[in-house]
PDB file of C-alpha atoms in Angstrom:
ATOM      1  CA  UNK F1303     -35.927 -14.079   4.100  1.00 69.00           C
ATOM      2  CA  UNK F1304     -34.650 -10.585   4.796  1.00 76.00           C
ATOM      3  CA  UNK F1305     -33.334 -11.336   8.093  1.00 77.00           C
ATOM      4  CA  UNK F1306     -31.454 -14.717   6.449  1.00 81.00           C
ATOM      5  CA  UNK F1307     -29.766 -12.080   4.268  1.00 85.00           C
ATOM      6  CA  UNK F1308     -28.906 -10.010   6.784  1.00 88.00           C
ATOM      7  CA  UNK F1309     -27.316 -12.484   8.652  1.00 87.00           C
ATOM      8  CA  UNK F1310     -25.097 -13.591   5.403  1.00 91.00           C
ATOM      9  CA  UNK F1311     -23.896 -10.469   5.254  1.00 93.00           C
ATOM     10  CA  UNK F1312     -22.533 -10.399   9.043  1.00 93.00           C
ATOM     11  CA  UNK F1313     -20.553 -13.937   7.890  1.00 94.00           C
ATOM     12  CA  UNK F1314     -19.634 -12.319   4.536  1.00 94.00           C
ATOM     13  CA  UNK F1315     -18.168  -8.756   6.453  1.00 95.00           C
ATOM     14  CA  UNK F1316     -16.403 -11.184   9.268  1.00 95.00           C
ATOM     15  CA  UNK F1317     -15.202 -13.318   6.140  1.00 95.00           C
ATOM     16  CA  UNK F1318     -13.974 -10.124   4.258  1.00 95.00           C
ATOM     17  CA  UNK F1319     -12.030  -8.484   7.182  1.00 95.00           C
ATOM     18  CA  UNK F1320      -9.371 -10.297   6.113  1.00 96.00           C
ATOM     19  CA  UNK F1321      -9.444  -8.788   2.634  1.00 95.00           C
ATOM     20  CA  UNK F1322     -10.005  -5.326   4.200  1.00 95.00           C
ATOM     21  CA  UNK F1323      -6.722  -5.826   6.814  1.00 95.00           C
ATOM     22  CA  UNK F1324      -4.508  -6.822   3.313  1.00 94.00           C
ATOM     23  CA  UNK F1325      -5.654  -3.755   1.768  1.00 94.00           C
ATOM     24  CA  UNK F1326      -5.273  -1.382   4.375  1.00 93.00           C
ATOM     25  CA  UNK F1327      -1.312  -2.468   4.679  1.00 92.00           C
ATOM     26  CA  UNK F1328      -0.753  -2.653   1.295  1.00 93.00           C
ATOM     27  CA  UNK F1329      -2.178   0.916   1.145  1.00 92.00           C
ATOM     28  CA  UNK F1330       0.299   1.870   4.097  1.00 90.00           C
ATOM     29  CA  UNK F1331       3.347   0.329   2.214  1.00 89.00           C
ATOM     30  CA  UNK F1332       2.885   2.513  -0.934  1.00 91.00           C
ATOM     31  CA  UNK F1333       2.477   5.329   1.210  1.00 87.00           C
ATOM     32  CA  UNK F1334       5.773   4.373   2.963  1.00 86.00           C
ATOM     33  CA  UNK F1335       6.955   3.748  -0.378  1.00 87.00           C
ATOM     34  CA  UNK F1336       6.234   7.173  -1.945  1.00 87.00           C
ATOM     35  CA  UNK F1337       7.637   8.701   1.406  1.00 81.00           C
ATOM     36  CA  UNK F1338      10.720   7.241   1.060  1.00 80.00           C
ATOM     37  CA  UNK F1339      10.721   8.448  -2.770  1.00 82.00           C
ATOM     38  CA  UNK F1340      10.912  11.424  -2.070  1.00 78.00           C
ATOM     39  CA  UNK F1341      12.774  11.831   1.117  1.00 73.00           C
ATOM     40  CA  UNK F1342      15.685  10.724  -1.494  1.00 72.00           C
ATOM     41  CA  UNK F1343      14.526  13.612  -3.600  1.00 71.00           C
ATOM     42  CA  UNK F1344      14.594  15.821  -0.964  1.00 68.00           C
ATOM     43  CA  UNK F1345      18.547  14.393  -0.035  1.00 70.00           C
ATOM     44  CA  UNK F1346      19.423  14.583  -3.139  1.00 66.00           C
ATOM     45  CA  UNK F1347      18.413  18.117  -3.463  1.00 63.00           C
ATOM     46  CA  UNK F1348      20.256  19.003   0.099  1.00 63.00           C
ATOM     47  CA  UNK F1349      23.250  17.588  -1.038  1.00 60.00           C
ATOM     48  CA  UNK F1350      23.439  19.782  -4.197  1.00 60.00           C
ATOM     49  CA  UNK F1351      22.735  23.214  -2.535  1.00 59.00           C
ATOM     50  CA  UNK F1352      25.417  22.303  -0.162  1.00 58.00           C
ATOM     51  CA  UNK F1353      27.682  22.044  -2.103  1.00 54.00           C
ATOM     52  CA  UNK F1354      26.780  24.359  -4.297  1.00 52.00           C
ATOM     53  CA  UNK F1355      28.067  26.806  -1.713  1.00 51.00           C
ATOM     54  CA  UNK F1356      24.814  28.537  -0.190  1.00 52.00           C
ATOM     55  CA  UNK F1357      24.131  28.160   3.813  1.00 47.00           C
ATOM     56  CA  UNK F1358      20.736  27.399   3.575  1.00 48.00           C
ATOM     57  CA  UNK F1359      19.796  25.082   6.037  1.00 50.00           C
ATOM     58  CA  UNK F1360      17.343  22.597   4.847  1.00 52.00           C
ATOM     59  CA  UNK F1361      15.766  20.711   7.852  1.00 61.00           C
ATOM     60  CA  UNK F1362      14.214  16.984   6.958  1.00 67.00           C
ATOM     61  CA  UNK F1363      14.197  15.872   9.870  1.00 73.00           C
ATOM     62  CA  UNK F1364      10.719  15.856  10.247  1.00 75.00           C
ATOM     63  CA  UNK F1365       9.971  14.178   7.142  1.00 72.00           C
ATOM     64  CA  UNK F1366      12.298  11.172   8.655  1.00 78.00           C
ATOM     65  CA  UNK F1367       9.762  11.172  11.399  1.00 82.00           C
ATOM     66  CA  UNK F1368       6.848  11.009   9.389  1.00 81.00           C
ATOM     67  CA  UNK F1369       8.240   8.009   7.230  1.00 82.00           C
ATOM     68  CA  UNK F1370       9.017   6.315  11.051  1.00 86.00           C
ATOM     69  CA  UNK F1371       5.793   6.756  11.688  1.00 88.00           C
ATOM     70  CA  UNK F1372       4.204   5.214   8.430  1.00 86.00           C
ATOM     71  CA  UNK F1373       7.284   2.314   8.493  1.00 88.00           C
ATOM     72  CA  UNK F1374       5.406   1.787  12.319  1.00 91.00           C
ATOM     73  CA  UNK F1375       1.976   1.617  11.104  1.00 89.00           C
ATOM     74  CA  UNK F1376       2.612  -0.494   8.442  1.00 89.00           C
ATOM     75  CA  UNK F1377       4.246  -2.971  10.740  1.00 90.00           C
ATOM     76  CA  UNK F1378       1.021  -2.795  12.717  1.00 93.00           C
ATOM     77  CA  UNK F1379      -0.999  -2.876   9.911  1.00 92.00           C
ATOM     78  CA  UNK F1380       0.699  -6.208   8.297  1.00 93.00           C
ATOM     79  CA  UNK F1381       0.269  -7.676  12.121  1.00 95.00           C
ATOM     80  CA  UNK F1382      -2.989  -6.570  12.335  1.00 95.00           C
ATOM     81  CA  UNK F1383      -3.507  -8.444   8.807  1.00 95.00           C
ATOM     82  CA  UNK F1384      -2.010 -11.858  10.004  1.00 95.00           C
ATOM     83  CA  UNK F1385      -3.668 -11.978  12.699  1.00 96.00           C
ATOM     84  CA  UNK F1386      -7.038 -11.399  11.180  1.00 96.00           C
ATOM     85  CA  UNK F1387      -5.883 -14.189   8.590  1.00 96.00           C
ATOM     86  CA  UNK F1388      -5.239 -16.642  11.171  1.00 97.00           C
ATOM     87  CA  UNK F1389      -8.446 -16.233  12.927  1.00 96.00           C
ATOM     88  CA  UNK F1390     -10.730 -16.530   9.672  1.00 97.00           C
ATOM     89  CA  UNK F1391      -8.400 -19.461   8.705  1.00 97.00           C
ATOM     90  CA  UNK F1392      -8.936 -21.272  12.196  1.00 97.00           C
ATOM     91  CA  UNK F1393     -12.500 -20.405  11.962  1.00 96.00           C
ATOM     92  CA  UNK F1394     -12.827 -22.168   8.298  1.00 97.00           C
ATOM     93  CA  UNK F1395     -10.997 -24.961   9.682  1.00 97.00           C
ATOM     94  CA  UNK F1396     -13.035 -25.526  12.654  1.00 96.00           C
ATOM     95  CA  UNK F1397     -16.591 -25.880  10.631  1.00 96.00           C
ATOM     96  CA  UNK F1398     -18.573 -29.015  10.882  1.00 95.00           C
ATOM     97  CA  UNK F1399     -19.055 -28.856   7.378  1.00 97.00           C
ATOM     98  CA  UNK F1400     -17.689 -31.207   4.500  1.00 97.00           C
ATOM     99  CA  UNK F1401     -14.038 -29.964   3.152  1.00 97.00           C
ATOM    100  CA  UNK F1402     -15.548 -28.941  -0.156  1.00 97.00           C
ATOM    101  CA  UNK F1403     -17.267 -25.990   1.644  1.00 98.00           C
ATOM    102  CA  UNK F1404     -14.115 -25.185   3.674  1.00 97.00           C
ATOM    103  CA  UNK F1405     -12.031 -25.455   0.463  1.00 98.00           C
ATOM    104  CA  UNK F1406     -14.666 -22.077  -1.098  1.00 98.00           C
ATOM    105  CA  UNK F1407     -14.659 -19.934   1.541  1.00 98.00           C
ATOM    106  CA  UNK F1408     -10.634 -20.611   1.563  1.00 97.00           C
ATOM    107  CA  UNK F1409     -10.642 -19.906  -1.914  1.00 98.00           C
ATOM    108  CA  UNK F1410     -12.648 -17.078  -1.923  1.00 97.00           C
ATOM    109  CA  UNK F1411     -11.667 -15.574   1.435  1.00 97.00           C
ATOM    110  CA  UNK F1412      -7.897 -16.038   2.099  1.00 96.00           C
ATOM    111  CA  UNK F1413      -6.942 -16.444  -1.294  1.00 96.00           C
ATOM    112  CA  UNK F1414      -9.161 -14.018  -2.620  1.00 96.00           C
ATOM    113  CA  UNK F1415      -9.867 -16.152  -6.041  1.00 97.00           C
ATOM    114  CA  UNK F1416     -13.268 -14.814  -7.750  1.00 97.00           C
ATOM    115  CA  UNK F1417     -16.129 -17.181  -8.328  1.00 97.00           C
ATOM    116  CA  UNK F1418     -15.539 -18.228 -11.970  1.00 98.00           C
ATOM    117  CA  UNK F1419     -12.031 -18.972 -10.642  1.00 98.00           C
ATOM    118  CA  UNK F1420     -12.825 -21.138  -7.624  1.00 98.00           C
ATOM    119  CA  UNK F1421     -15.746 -23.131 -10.151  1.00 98.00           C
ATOM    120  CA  UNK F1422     -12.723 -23.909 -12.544  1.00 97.00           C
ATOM    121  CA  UNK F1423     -10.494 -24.894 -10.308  1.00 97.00           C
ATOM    122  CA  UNK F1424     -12.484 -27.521  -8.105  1.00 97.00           C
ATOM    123  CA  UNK F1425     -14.344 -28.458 -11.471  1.00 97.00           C
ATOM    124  CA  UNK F1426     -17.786 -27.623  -9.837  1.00 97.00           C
ATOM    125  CA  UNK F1427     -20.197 -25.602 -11.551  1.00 97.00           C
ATOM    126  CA  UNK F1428     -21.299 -22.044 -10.457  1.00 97.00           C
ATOM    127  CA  UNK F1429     -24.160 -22.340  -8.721  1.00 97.00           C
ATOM    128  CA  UNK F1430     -22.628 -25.285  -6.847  1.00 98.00           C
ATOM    129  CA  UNK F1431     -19.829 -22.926  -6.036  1.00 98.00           C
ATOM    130  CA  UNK F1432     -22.529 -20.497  -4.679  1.00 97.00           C
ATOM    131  CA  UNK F1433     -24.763 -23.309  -2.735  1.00 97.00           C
ATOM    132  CA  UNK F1434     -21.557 -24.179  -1.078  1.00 98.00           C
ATOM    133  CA  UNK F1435     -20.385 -20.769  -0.316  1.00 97.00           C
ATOM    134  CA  UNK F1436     -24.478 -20.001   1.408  1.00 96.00           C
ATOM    135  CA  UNK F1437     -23.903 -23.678   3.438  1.00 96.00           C
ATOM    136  CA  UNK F1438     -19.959 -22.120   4.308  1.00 97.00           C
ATOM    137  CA  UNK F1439     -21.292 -18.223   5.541  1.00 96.00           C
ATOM    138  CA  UNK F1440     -24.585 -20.173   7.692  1.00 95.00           C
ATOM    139  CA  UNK F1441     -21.771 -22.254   9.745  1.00 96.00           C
ATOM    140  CA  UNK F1442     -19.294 -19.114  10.095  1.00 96.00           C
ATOM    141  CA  UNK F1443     -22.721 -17.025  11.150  1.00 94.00           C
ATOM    142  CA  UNK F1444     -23.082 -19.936  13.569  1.00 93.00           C
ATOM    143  CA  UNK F1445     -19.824 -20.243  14.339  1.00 91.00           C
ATOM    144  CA  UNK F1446     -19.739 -16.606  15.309  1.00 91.00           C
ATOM    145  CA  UNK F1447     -22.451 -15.374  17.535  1.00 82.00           C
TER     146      UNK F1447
END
């Protein structure tokens, strides 16, 4: 019994690395997001002290570097993300189950729709949702090793 649980879980984690690649780059875009905030800030204070009439030079330079380098990995992060989609998608298409199982780990794993959600929607009830999902993460555990 333990070890059947354990082996869920390694279907559930390989399941949820999708959700874990969208997080990560949405993460990375409000990072990229609050750099850019403020690298306007930091313009707009620049521009006033210029003209304001003192010489003080005020390098940002190397704050347009750092938002380069957080614009680059959030590219990377967002391919990272479809990628990861596309292989859990292929992999819940290729199951030799029936489409109603394919249809909850869809639900629940690409769309990211919670349990009560994916019961209303199909018009199952929840523990059918949840016998479904157990049939679903045995073929992906299958499917995987």
């Amino acid at each position: 019994m333990r070890k059947d649980k354990e082996n869920l879980e390694i279907a559930k984690r390989y399941l949820d690395s999708v959700r874990e690649a969208k997080l990560n780059a949405i993460a990375i875009a409000y990072r990229v997001k609050e750099l850019k905030t403020t690298s306007k800030k930091l313009i707009a204070v620049y521009q006033m002290e210029s003209v304001g009439g003192n010489n003080k030079k005020m390098d940002i330079s190397d704050y347009i570097v750092r938002i380069d380098e957080e614009v680059n990995k959030q590219l990377k992060a967002m391919q990272i993300y479809a990628k990861k989609e596309q292989e859990v998608k292929e992999c819940i298409d290729n199951l030799e189950v029936e489409d109603k199982v394919k249809r909850v780990l869809s639900m629940r794993y690409l769309s990211f729709l919670k349990w009560a959600d994916i019961a209303s929607t199909c018009n199952y009830s929840l523990n059918h949702v949840y016998r479904l999902h157990v049939l679903g993460l045995n073929s992906v555990l299958i499917k995987i090793k």
